CSV table of C-alpha atoms in Angstrom, one decimal:
chain,number,residue,atom,x,y,z
A,1,UNK,CA,0.2,-0.1,-0.1
A,2,UNK,CA,2.7,2.5,0.9
A,3,UNK,CA,4.5,1.6,-2.5
A,4,UNK,CA,1.3,2.4,-4.2
A,5,UNK,CA,1.0,5.5,-2.6
A,6,UNK,CA,4.5,6.5,-3.2
A,7,UNK,CA,4.0,5.5,-7.0
A,8,UNK,CA,1.0,7.5,-7.2
A,9,UNK,CA,2.8,10.5,-5.8
A,10,UNK,CA,5.5,10.3,-8.2
A,11,UNK,CA,3.4,9.8,-10.9
A,12,UNK,CA,1.5,12.8,-9.9
A,13,UNK,CA,4.8,14.9,-9.8
A,14,UNK,CA,5.5,13.7,-13.3
A,15,UNK,CA,2.1,14.5,-14.7
A,16,UNK,CA,2.0,17.9,-13.4
A,17,UNK,CA,5.6,18.6,-14.6
A,18,UNK,CA,4.9,17.7,-18.5
A,19,UNK,CA,1.0,18.0,-18.4
A,20,UNK,CA,0.1,20.7,-16.0
A,21,UNK,CA,0.5,24.4,-15.3
A,22,UNK,CA,3.9,25.7,-14.7
A,23,UNK,CA,3.1,27.0,-11.3
A,24,UNK,CA,1.4,24.1,-10.2
A,25,UNK,CA,4.1,21.8,-11.2
A,26,UNK,CA,6.6,23.7,-9.4
A,27,UNK,CA,4.9,23.9,-6.2
A,28,UNK,CA,4.1,20.1,-6.4
A,29,UNK,CA,7.7,19.5,-7.3
A,30,UNK,CA,9.1,21.6,-4.5
A,31,UNK,CA,6.9,20.0,-2.0
A,32,UNK,CA,7.6,16.5,-3.1
A,33,UNK,CA,11.4,16.9,-3.5
A,34,UNK,CA,11.3,18.2,0.1
A,35,UNK,CA,9.8,15.0,1.4
A,36,UNK,CA,12.2,12.9,-0.6
A,37,UNK,CA,15.3,14.9,0.6
A,38,UNK,CA,14.2,14.1,4.2
A,39,UNK,CA,13.4,10.1,3.4
A,40,UNK,CA,17.4,10.2,1.8
A,41,UNK,CA,18.4,10.5,5.8
A,42,UNK,CA,15.7,7.9,7.0
A,43,UNK,CA,16.6,5.2,9.7
A,44,UNK,CA,15.4,2.7,7.2
A,45,UNK,CA,17.9,2.0,4.3
A,46,UNK,CA,15.1,0.8,2.3
A,47,UNK,CA,13.1,3.8,2.6
A,48,UNK,CA,16.4,5.7,1.8
A,49,UNK,CA,16.7,3.7,-1.5
A,50,UNK,CA,13.1,4.0,-2.6
A,51,UNK,CA,13.4,7.8,-2.3
A,52,UNK,CA,16.4,7.6,-4.1
A,53,UNK,CA,14.9,5.6,-7.0
A,54,UNK,CA,12.0,8.2,-7.0
A,55,UNK,CA,14.3,11.2,-7.3
A,56,UNK,CA,16.1,9.5,-10.1
A,57,UNK,CA,12.6,8.8,-12.0
A,58,UNK,CA,11.8,12.3,-11.6
A,59,UNK,CA,14.9,13.0,-13.7
A,60,UNK,CA,16.5,16.2,-14.5
A,61,UNK,CA,14.0,18.6,-13.3
A,62,UNK,CA,15.2,17.5,-9.7
A,63,UNK,CA,18.8,18.6,-10.3
A,64,UNK,CA,18.3,22.2,-8.7
A,65,UNK,CA,16.9,20.6,-5.8
A,66,UNK,CA,19.7,18.0,-5.6
A,67,UNK,CA,22.4,20.7,-5.9
A,68,UNK,CA,20.8,22.5,-2.8
A,69,UNK,CA,20.8,18.9,-1.0
A,70,UNK,CA,24.3,18.3,-1.9
A,71,UNK,CA,25.4,21.5,0.0
A,72,UNK,CA,23.5,20.2,3.2
A,73,UNK,CA,24.8,20.3,6.5
A,74,UNK,CA,23.5,16.8,6.9
A,75,UNK,CA,26.4,14.5,5.5
A,76,UNK,CA,23.9,11.4,4.7
A,77,UNK,CA,21.7,13.7,2.5
A,78,UNK,CA,24.6,15.6,0.8
A,79,UNK,CA,26.1,12.2,0.1
A,80,UNK,CA,22.9,10.9,-1.3
A,81,UNK,CA,22.1,13.7,-3.2
A,82,UNK,CA,25.7,13.8,-4.7
A,83,UNK,CA,25.2,10.2,-5.9
A,84,UNK,CA,21.9,10.9,-7.5
A,85,UNK,CA,23.4,13.9,-9.5
A,86,UNK,CA,26.0,11.5,-10.9
A,87,UNK,CA,23.3,9.2,-11.8
A,88,UNK,CA,21.9,11.7,-13.8
A,89,UNK,CA,25.1,12.6,-15.4
A,90,UNK,CA,25.6,15.9,-13.4
A,91,UNK,CA,28.5,17.3,-11.6
A,92,UNK,CA,28.8,17.3,-7.9
A,93,UNK,CA,29.6,21.0,-7.9
A,94,UNK,CA,27.3,22.4,-5.5
A,95,UNK,CA,28.0,26.1,-6.2
A,96,UNK,CA,24.5,26.4,-7.8
A,97,UNK,CA,22.1,25.7,-4.7
A,98,UNK,CA,18.9,27.6,-5.8
A,99,UNK,CA,16.0,25.0,-6.1
């Protein structure tokens, strides 16, 4: 059930980005990315992995949010954000941190 909810939320983000109004999509993406960034530091490693996969599925539109997370003082979030940036083919230079 939880996986279904996560999948539906991920689908909603993608649909809003590709088929919805820009302001709605941006707000929805920002909210979902904030939730996913917190999950990158979850105590449950499977939860962290699920969040990472969802961010990768969201794709390149997540890059500004990942750059901000890569500059986080939370070591685990920063490490995972840099890993996802590399998976998306991006530099891990976190000088651009504005989502």
